[in-house]
Amino acid sequence: MSLMVNIGELTLKNPVMPASGTFGFGLEFKDFFDLKKLGALVVKTITKNPRLGNVPPRVFELSSGLINSIGLANPGWEYFREKILPQIKALHEVLILNIAGESVEEFVFLANEAQKFEEIKALELNVSCPNVKKGGMAFGTDLEALKQIVSAVRKIYRKPIIVKLTPNVTDITIFAKASENAGADALTLINTFTGMVIDVKNKKPLLGNFYGGVSGPAIRPMAIKMVYDCFKAVSIPIIGVGGIDSLDAALEFIMAGATAVQVGSQNLVDPGFLPRLVEQLELYVKDSALGNISELTGIVHRGG
Ligand code: DOR
């Protein structure tokens, strides 16, 4: 019995990892549990230059999830390279760097830089942040821009490229296929849905940036459907994300077609959830007499 999965050329000891942005750089979590228990470590989006992010308030808790308008706040590549990477490289053997840019050139710059570091094992391209107009969601909703970014990064980056797509499009399978054709090795589905909360007392939007990205259990059924649809449309692995807060929720994604899963909002609610999910998956695979967890990937397409 094994939880081992492959994402492109990467072999992960299990299919469980944090979703970018909900786990910082892993440093705050390392005191809660041994991060090496996870399949990989995915860090908060890094951009070429530091970003302060959007005006507060930036996060609000919903009845079944979160809404955020962080706006890709991060210390920038240089600080990451000098101060953070040396601290986190020992935390996990599979470090996935999530990057975003305001232009194709910025994505290429970051990919070139990342390639110089042996400890960075793969890139996750964030073309789907809903909170930054320029260099955020725009790329992920613009098919031509998406193709340009993925193929430009593919030309120069030799390790696995994972493309994180936005659900804020009419048909996500078109974007999934375009990413695959442009050279992506895997897809992360999905980033957050755009949404809004009104502060009734003050008669104005609650978030400083007016709108934000909705995450958590609220978006899970939509995320599952997108994974299900994309599994049929592409032949590269899918990493499922969107409201995983239990073993069954993770299994739903895997059965719909995910090879691996990411946990986002739940990390903020329950910092010990990720390692418990690994343990629960281990028991599940053992009890179901499966040889490997990947036997379950897309099983609903095969009639159960
Ligand atoms: O909902 C999101 N918020 N998705 C992202 O990709 C980035 C994040 C932010 O920084 O705004």
mmCIF file of C-alpha atoms and ligand atoms in Angstrom:
data_model
loop_
_atom_site.group_PDB
_atom_site.id
_atom_site.type_symbol
_atom_site.label_atom_id
_atom_site.label_comp_id
_atom_site.label_asym_id
_atom_site.label_seq_id
_atom_site.Cartn_x
_atom_site.Cartn_y
_atom_site.Cartn_z
ATOM 1 C CA MET A 1 0.000 0.000 0.000
ATOM 2 C CA SER A 2 1.395 3.341 -1.017
ATOM 3 C CA LEU A 3 0.414 6.993 -1.122
ATOM 4 C CA MET A 4 3.181 7.816 -3.601
ATOM 5 C CA VAL A 5 2.076 9.897 -6.610
ATOM 6 C CA ASN A 6 3.752 11.477 -9.626
ATOM 7 C CA ILE A 7 3.331 15.061 -10.767
ATOM 8 C CA GLY A 8 5.275 15.275 -14.002
ATOM 9 C CA GLU A 9 8.787 14.131 -13.156
ATOM 10 C CA LEU A 10 8.226 14.760 -9.465
ATOM 11 C CA THR A 11 7.574 11.835 -7.179
ATOM 12 C CA LEU A 12 5.738 12.809 -4.005
ATOM 13 C CA LYS A 13 5.611 10.461 -1.021
ATOM 14 C CA ASN A 14 1.930 11.325 -0.606
ATOM 15 C CA PRO A 15 -0.607 13.499 -2.436
ATOM 16 C CA VAL A 16 -1.131 16.102 0.321
ATOM 17 C CA MET A 17 0.261 19.648 0.226
ATOM 18 C CA PRO A 18 -0.707 23.139 1.391
ATOM 19 C CA ALA A 19 -2.332 25.562 -1.051
ATOM 20 C CA SER A 20 -0.186 28.575 -1.819
ATOM 21 C CA GLY A 21 -0.879 31.562 0.383
ATOM 22 C CA THR A 22 -2.486 29.719 3.260
ATOM 23 C CA PHE A 23 0.735 28.363 4.721
ATOM 24 C CA GLY A 24 3.115 31.315 4.387
ATOM 25 C CA PHE A 25 6.568 29.864 3.764
ATOM 26 C CA GLY A 26 5.963 27.011 6.191
ATOM 27 C CA LEU A 27 7.958 28.656 8.968
ATOM 28 C CA GLU A 28 4.990 29.286 11.272
ATOM 29 C CA PHE A 29 3.757 25.707 10.828
ATOM 30 C CA LYS A 30 7.027 23.910 11.459
ATOM 31 C CA ASP A 31 6.459 24.126 15.228
ATOM 32 C CA PHE A 32 3.082 22.386 14.908
ATOM 33 C CA PHE A 33 4.263 19.329 12.988
ATOM 34 C CA ASP A 34 7.087 17.888 10.921
ATOM 35 C CA LEU A 35 6.491 19.339 7.457
ATOM 36 C CA LYS A 36 8.327 16.361 5.936
ATOM 37 C CA LYS A 37 5.134 14.353 6.544
ATOM 38 C CA LEU A 38 3.574 16.215 3.604
ATOM 39 C CA GLY A 39 3.902 15.372 -0.069
ATOM 40 C CA ALA A 40 5.355 18.794 -0.913
ATOM 41 C CA LEU A 41 5.668 22.333 0.399
ATOM 42 C CA VAL A 42 4.017 25.038 -1.717
ATOM 43 C CA VAL A 43 4.912 28.581 -0.710
ATOM 44 C CA LYS A 44 3.047 31.888 -0.903
ATOM 45 C CA THR A 45 3.206 33.559 -4.319
ATOM 46 C CA ILE A 46 6.443 35.396 -5.026
ATOM 47 C CA THR A 47 6.624 38.266 -7.512
ATOM 48 C CA LYS A 48 9.704 39.949 -8.963
ATOM 49 C CA ASN A 49 9.305 43.054 -6.814
ATOM 50 C CA PRO A 50 7.959 43.277 -3.252
ATOM 51 C CA ARG A 51 4.230 43.970 -2.989
ATOM 52 C CA LEU A 52 2.383 45.511 -0.074
ATOM 53 C CA GLY A 53 -0.934 44.063 -1.186
ATOM 54 C CA ASN A 54 -4.408 45.585 -1.046
ATOM 55 C CA VAL A 55 -5.869 47.977 1.507
ATOM 56 C CA PRO A 56 -7.351 46.372 4.665
ATOM 57 C CA PRO A 57 -9.603 44.760 5.688
ATOM 58 C CA ARG A 58 -8.319 41.900 3.541
ATOM 59 C CA VAL A 59 -9.799 38.708 5.017
ATOM 60 C CA PHE A 60 -13.275 37.917 6.284
ATOM 61 C CA GLU A 61 -14.652 34.646 7.605
ATOM 62 C CA LEU A 62 -17.815 33.387 5.904
ATOM 63 C CA SER A 63 -20.284 30.784 7.182
ATOM 64 C CA SER A 64 -18.512 28.137 5.089
ATOM 65 C CA GLY A 65 -15.162 29.529 4.089
ATOM 66 C CA LEU A 66 -13.217 32.732 3.685
ATOM 67 C CA ILE A 67 -13.108 35.724 1.408
ATOM 68 C CA ASN A 68 -9.732 37.415 0.905
ATOM 69 C CA SER A 69 -8.333 40.350 -0.993
ATOM 70 C CA ILE A 70 -4.693 40.026 0.006
ATOM 71 C CA GLY A 71 -3.460 41.256 -3.363
ATOM 72 C CA LEU A 72 -0.339 39.084 -3.575
ATOM 73 C CA ALA A 73 1.440 40.779 -0.686
ATOM 74 C CA ASN A 74 4.964 39.297 -0.603
ATOM 75 C CA PRO A 75 8.557 40.389 0.013
ATOM 76 C CA GLY A 76 9.695 39.927 -3.615
ATOM 77 C CA TRP A 77 12.159 37.520 -5.240
ATOM 78 C CA GLU A 78 15.397 39.007 -3.905
ATOM 79 C CA TYR A 79 14.318 38.883 -0.260
ATOM 80 C CA PHE A 80 12.893 35.406 -0.776
ATOM 81 C CA ARG A 81 16.176 34.201 -2.296
ATOM 82 C CA GLU A 82 18.388 35.814 0.348
ATOM 83 C CA LYS A 83 16.397 35.463 3.547
ATOM 84 C CA ILE A 84 13.623 32.887 3.165
ATOM 85 C CA LEU A 85 14.895 30.178 0.831
ATOM 86 C CA PRO A 86 17.947 29.408 3.018
ATOM 87 C CA GLN A 87 15.593 28.912 5.993
ATOM 88 C CA ILE A 88 12.992 26.762 4.253
ATOM 89 C CA LYS A 89 15.122 24.555 2.028
ATOM 90 C CA ALA A 90 15.605 22.076 4.881
ATOM 91 C CA LEU A 91 11.886 21.938 5.681
ATOM 92 C CA HIS A 92 10.994 19.672 2.776
ATOM 93 C CA GLU A 93 12.742 17.871 -0.066
ATOM 94 C CA VAL A 94 10.008 18.923 -2.531
ATOM 95 C CA LEU A 95 9.708 22.685 -2.549
ATOM 96 C CA ILE A 96 7.256 24.126 -5.081
ATOM 97 C CA LEU A 97 7.642 27.829 -5.788
ATOM 98 C CA ASN A 98 4.419 29.657 -6.678
ATOM 99 C CA ILE A 99 5.121 32.705 -8.851
ATOM 100 C CA ALA A 100 3.115 35.547 -10.401
ATOM 101 C CA GLY A 101 4.059 38.412 -12.663
ATOM 102 C CA GLU A 102 2.715 41.569 -14.220
ATOM 103 C CA SER A 103 3.997 40.502 -17.628
ATOM 104 C CA VAL A 104 5.272 37.472 -19.526
ATOM 105 C CA GLU A 105 8.792 38.840 -18.933
ATOM 106 C CA GLU A 106 8.317 38.781 -15.164
ATOM 107 C CA PHE A 107 7.185 35.159 -15.229
ATOM 108 C CA VAL A 108 10.219 34.306 -17.386
ATOM 109 C CA PHE A 109 12.560 36.254 -15.093
ATOM 110 C CA LEU A 110 11.314 34.351 -12.023
ATOM 111 C CA ALA A 111 11.449 30.989 -13.807
ATOM 112 C CA ASN A 112 15.045 31.683 -14.855
ATOM 113 C CA GLU A 113 15.973 32.629 -11.310
ATOM 114 C CA ALA A 114 14.186 29.617 -9.796
ATOM 115 C CA GLN A 115 16.051 27.310 -12.129
ATOM 116 C CA LYS A 116 19.338 28.320 -10.523
ATOM 117 C CA PHE A 117 18.240 26.757 -7.240
ATOM 118 C CA GLU A 118 18.438 23.004 -7.015
ATOM 119 C CA GLU A 119 16.152 23.017 -3.959
ATOM 120 C CA ILE A 120 13.230 24.450 -5.952
ATOM 121 C CA LYS A 121 11.753 21.331 -7.553
ATOM 122 C CA ALA A 122 8.847 22.787 -9.527
ATOM 123 C CA LEU A 123 7.006 25.996 -10.339
ATOM 124 C CA GLU A 124 3.349 26.703 -9.818
ATOM 125 C CA LEU A 125 2.301 29.569 -12.096
ATOM 126 C CA ASN A 126 -0.307 31.737 -10.427
ATOM 127 C CA VAL A 127 -2.171 33.167 -13.401
ATOM 128 C CA SER A 128 -5.376 33.279 -11.403
ATOM 129 C CA CYS A 129 -5.260 35.670 -8.454
ATOM 130 C CA PRO A 130 -8.637 37.418 -8.423
ATOM 131 C CA ASN A 131 -7.394 40.370 -6.401
ATOM 132 C CA VAL A 132 -4.866 42.021 -8.689
ATOM 133 C CA LYS A 133 -6.068 43.328 -12.023
ATOM 134 C CA LYS A 134 -2.683 43.644 -13.662
ATOM 135 C CA GLY A 135 -0.762 40.409 -13.607
ATOM 136 C CA GLY A 136 -3.449 38.636 -11.646
ATOM 137 C CA MET A 137 -6.628 37.101 -12.850
ATOM 138 C CA ALA A 138 -6.387 38.845 -16.213
ATOM 139 C CA PHE A 139 -3.876 36.286 -17.489
ATOM 140 C CA GLY A 140 -5.919 33.353 -16.318
ATOM 141 C CA THR A 141 -9.077 34.567 -18.034
ATOM 142 C CA ASP A 142 -7.307 35.559 -21.268
ATOM 143 C CA LEU A 143 -6.579 32.470 -23.320
ATOM 144 C CA GLU A 144 -3.896 34.103 -25.468
ATOM 145 C CA ALA A 145 -2.084 35.565 -22.453
ATOM 146 C CA LEU A 146 -2.232 32.205 -20.687
ATOM 147 C CA LYS A 147 -0.735 30.398 -23.703
ATOM 148 C CA GLN A 148 2.021 33.011 -23.986
ATOM 149 C CA ILE A 149 3.008 32.760 -20.322
ATOM 150 C CA VAL A 150 3.019 28.982 -20.171
ATOM 151 C CA SER A 151 4.914 28.517 -23.424
ATOM 152 C CA ALA A 152 7.459 31.248 -22.598
ATOM 153 C CA VAL A 153 8.173 29.645 -19.215
ATOM 154 C CA ARG A 154 8.257 26.188 -20.837
ATOM 155 C CA LYS A 155 10.941 27.339 -23.271
ATOM 156 C CA ILE A 156 13.379 28.093 -20.481
ATOM 157 C CA TYR A 157 12.323 26.047 -17.448
ATOM 158 C CA ARG A 158 13.335 22.392 -17.393
ATOM 159 C CA LYS A 159 11.610 21.194 -14.206
ATOM 160 C CA PRO A 160 7.856 20.576 -13.792
ATOM 161 C CA ILE A 161 5.493 23.475 -14.465
ATOM 162 C CA ILE A 162 2.145 23.444 -12.693
ATOM 163 C CA VAL A 163 -0.460 25.983 -13.841
ATOM 164 C CA LYS A 164 -2.983 27.191 -11.275
ATOM 165 C CA LEU A 165 -6.212 28.105 -13.021
ATOM 166 C CA THR A 166 -9.052 30.425 -12.136
ATOM 167 C CA PRO A 167 -12.652 29.212 -11.870
ATOM 168 C CA ASN A 168 -13.839 32.654 -12.981
ATOM 169 C CA VAL A 169 -14.286 31.634 -16.619
ATOM 170 C CA THR A 170 -17.172 30.115 -18.573
ATOM 171 C CA ASP A 171 -15.437 26.881 -19.488
ATOM 172 C CA ILE A 172 -12.325 25.971 -17.520
ATOM 173 C CA THR A 173 -11.568 22.957 -19.743
ATOM 174 C CA ILE A 174 -10.553 25.323 -22.565
ATOM 175 C CA PHE A 175 -7.937 26.895 -20.266
ATOM 176 C CA ALA A 176 -6.859 23.481 -19.008
ATOM 177 C CA LYS A 177 -6.305 22.189 -22.561
ATOM 178 C CA ALA A 178 -4.504 25.381 -23.601
ATOM 179 C CA SER A 179 -2.152 25.040 -20.607
ATOM 180 C CA GLU A 180 -1.426 21.427 -21.473
ATOM 181 C CA ASN A 181 -0.764 22.272 -25.119
ATOM 182 C CA ALA A 182 1.558 25.111 -24.098
ATOM 183 C CA GLY A 183 3.686 22.688 -22.088
ATOM 184 C CA ALA A 184 2.257 22.489 -18.559
ATOM 185 C CA ASP A 185 3.103 19.284 -16.684
ATOM 186 C CA ALA A 186 0.186 19.566 -14.271
ATOM 187 C CA LEU A 187 -2.737 21.800 -13.302
ATOM 188 C CA THR A 188 -3.883 23.107 -9.950
ATOM 189 C CA LEU A 189 -7.659 23.485 -9.895
ATOM 190 C CA ILE A 190 -8.957 25.869 -8.589
ATOM 191 C CA ASN A 191 -8.014 29.320 -7.331
ATOM 192 C CA THR A 192 -10.719 31.353 -5.563
ATOM 193 C CA PHE A 193 -14.060 32.578 -6.938
ATOM 194 C CA THR A 194 -14.618 36.328 -7.034
ATOM 195 C CA GLY A 195 -17.147 37.417 -4.468
ATOM 196 C CA MET A 196 -18.270 40.298 -2.311
ATOM 197 C CA VAL A 197 -19.583 40.887 1.177
ATOM 198 C CA ILE A 198 -21.524 44.004 2.169
ATOM 199 C CA ASP A 199 -21.175 45.519 5.613
ATOM 200 C CA VAL A 200 -24.890 46.221 6.166
ATOM 201 C CA LYS A 201 -24.374 48.468 9.174
ATOM 202 C CA ASN A 202 -22.031 50.777 7.289
ATOM 203 C CA LYS A 203 -23.732 50.283 3.916
ATOM 204 C CA LYS A 204 -20.478 49.594 2.072
ATOM 205 C CA PRO A 205 -18.358 46.654 0.901
ATOM 206 C CA LEU A 206 -16.628 44.925 3.761
ATOM 207 C CA LEU A 207 -13.273 44.392 2.081
ATOM 208 C CA GLY A 208 -11.041 47.387 1.503
ATOM 209 C CA ASN A 209 -10.635 46.329 -2.132
ATOM 210 C CA PHE A 210 -14.468 45.889 -2.360
ATOM 211 C CA TYR A 211 -14.311 42.324 -3.695
ATOM 212 C CA GLY A 212 -12.187 39.266 -3.051
ATOM 213 C CA GLY A 213 -11.642 35.558 -3.630
ATOM 214 C CA VAL A 214 -13.995 33.068 -1.970
ATOM 215 C CA SER A 215 -12.438 29.844 -0.689
ATOM 216 C CA GLY A 216 -13.347 26.976 1.631
ATOM 217 C CA PRO A 217 -16.209 24.444 1.687
ATOM 218 C CA ALA A 218 -18.519 26.986 -0.027
ATOM 219 C CA ILE A 219 -16.701 26.435 -3.334
ATOM 220 C CA ARG A 220 -16.082 22.685 -3.083
ATOM 221 C CA PRO A 221 -18.919 21.385 -5.296
ATOM 222 C CA MET A 222 -17.870 23.756 -8.088
ATOM 223 C CA ALA A 223 -14.216 22.789 -7.686
ATOM 224 C CA ILE A 224 -15.086 19.077 -7.821
ATOM 225 C CA LYS A 225 -17.042 19.594 -11.045
ATOM 226 C CA MET A 226 -14.122 21.475 -12.598
ATOM 227 C CA VAL A 227 -11.689 18.701 -11.657
ATOM 228 C CA TYR A 228 -14.171 16.154 -13.042
ATOM 229 C CA ASP A 229 -14.537 18.038 -16.345
ATOM 230 C CA CYS A 230 -10.814 18.724 -16.750
ATOM 231 C CA PHE A 231 -9.904 15.093 -16.017
ATOM 232 C CA LYS A 232 -11.772 14.208 -19.207
ATOM 233 C CA ALA A 233 -10.252 17.081 -21.163
ATOM 234 C CA VAL A 234 -6.525 16.697 -20.396
ATOM 235 C CA SER A 235 -4.030 13.929 -19.791
ATOM 236 C CA ILE A 236 -1.721 15.748 -17.372
ATOM 237 C CA PRO A 237 -2.161 15.301 -13.593
ATOM 238 C CA ILE A 238 -4.548 17.557 -11.690
ATOM 239 C CA ILE A 239 -3.987 18.876 -8.178
ATOM 240 C CA GLY A 240 -7.414 19.468 -6.638
ATOM 241 C CA VAL A 241 -8.066 22.337 -4.232
ATOM 242 C CA GLY A 242 -11.179 24.051 -2.883
ATOM 243 C CA GLY A 243 -12.651 23.496 0.551
ATOM 244 C CA ILE A 244 -10.890 20.327 1.664
ATOM 245 C CA ASP A 245 -11.697 20.050 5.376
ATOM 246 C CA SER A 246 -12.038 16.270 5.817
ATOM 247 C CA LEU A 247 -10.794 12.956 4.485
ATOM 248 C CA ASP A 248 -13.986 12.552 2.448
ATOM 249 C CA ALA A 249 -13.558 15.964 0.851
ATOM 250 C CA ALA A 250 -10.026 14.985 -0.244
ATOM 251 C CA LEU A 251 -11.342 11.652 -1.556
ATOM 252 C CA GLU A 252 -14.044 13.474 -3.532
ATOM 253 C CA PHE A 253 -11.346 15.391 -5.416
ATOM 254 C CA ILE A 254 -9.298 12.258 -6.029
ATOM 255 C CA MET A 255 -12.298 10.266 -7.234
ATOM 256 C CA ALA A 256 -13.283 13.126 -9.560
ATOM 257 C CA GLY A 257 -9.814 13.036 -11.139
ATOM 258 C CA ALA A 258 -7.202 14.630 -8.882
ATOM 259 C CA THR A 259 -3.798 12.982 -8.495
ATOM 260 C CA ALA A 260 -2.938 15.162 -5.501
ATOM 261 C CA VAL A 261 -4.727 17.664 -3.278
ATOM 262 C CA GLN A 262 -3.992 21.014 -1.705
ATOM 263 C CA VAL A 263 -5.486 22.311 1.529
ATOM 264 C CA GLY A 264 -6.094 26.056 1.791
ATOM 265 C CA SER A 265 -8.551 27.752 4.174
ATOM 266 C CA GLN A 266 -8.577 24.794 6.552
ATOM 267 C CA ASN A 267 -4.928 25.485 7.510
ATOM 268 C CA LEU A 268 -6.063 28.744 9.058
ATOM 269 C CA VAL A 269 -8.847 27.033 11.008
ATOM 270 C CA ASP A 270 -6.906 23.921 12.060
ATOM 271 C CA PRO A 271 -3.094 24.044 11.717
ATOM 272 C CA GLY A 272 -2.808 20.300 12.434
ATOM 273 C CA PHE A 273 -5.190 19.285 9.660
ATOM 274 C CA LEU A 274 -2.608 18.544 6.929
ATOM 275 C CA PRO A 275 -0.613 15.813 8.751
ATOM 276 C CA ARG A 276 -3.869 14.268 10.028
ATOM 277 C CA LEU A 277 -5.152 14.090 6.468
ATOM 278 C CA VAL A 278 -2.012 12.172 5.464
ATOM 279 C CA GLU A 279 -2.587 9.689 8.306
ATOM 280 C CA GLN A 280 -6.262 9.298 7.437
ATOM 281 C CA LEU A 281 -5.449 8.678 3.773
ATOM 282 C CA GLU A 282 -2.896 6.067 4.818
ATOM 283 C CA LEU A 283 -5.513 4.217 6.885
ATOM 284 C CA TYR A 284 -8.103 4.548 4.139
ATOM 285 C CA VAL A 285 -5.797 3.043 1.519
ATOM 286 C CA LYS A 286 -4.840 0.219 3.881
ATOM 287 C CA ASP A 287 -8.475 -0.555 4.814
ATOM 288 C CA SER A 288 -9.615 -0.467 1.187
ATOM 289 C CA ALA A 289 -6.836 -2.892 0.194
ATOM 290 C CA LEU A 290 -5.654 -0.524 -2.517
ATOM 291 C CA GLY A 291 -2.144 -0.965 -3.914
ATOM 292 C CA ASN A 292 -1.748 2.770 -4.473
ATOM 293 C CA ILE A 293 -3.929 5.819 -3.838
ATOM 294 C CA SER A 294 -3.729 6.676 -7.548
ATOM 295 C CA GLU A 295 -6.008 3.717 -8.314
ATOM 296 C CA LEU A 296 -8.764 5.994 -7.030
ATOM 297 C CA THR A 297 -7.906 8.926 -9.290
ATOM 298 C CA GLY A 298 -10.875 9.511 -11.573
ATOM 299 C CA ILE A 299 -12.654 6.368 -10.416
ATOM 300 C CA VAL A 300 -16.088 7.974 -10.813
ATOM 301 C CA HIS A 301 -15.385 8.206 -14.551
ATOM 302 C CA ARG A 302 -15.048 4.436 -14.613
ATOM 303 C CA GLY A 303 -18.350 3.794 -12.854
ATOM 304 C CA GLY A 304 -16.946 3.406 -9.322
HETATM 305 O O1 DOR B 1 -7.595 34.254 -3.523
HETATM 306 C C1 DOR B 1 -6.423 34.509 -3.749
HETATM 307 N N1 DOR B 1 -5.785 35.435 -3.018
HETATM 308 N N2 DOR B 1 -5.764 33.869 -4.727
HETATM 309 C C2 DOR B 1 -4.501 34.141 -5.066
HETATM 310 O O2 DOR B 1 -3.998 33.573 -6.007
HETATM 311 C C3 DOR B 1 -3.735 35.102 -4.312
HETATM 312 C C4 DOR B 1 -4.382 35.620 -3.091
HETATM 313 C C5 DOR B 1 -4.008 37.068 -2.886
HETATM 314 O O3 DOR B 1 -2.837 37.299 -2.560
HETATM 315 O O4 DOR B 1 -4.845 37.947 -3.098
#
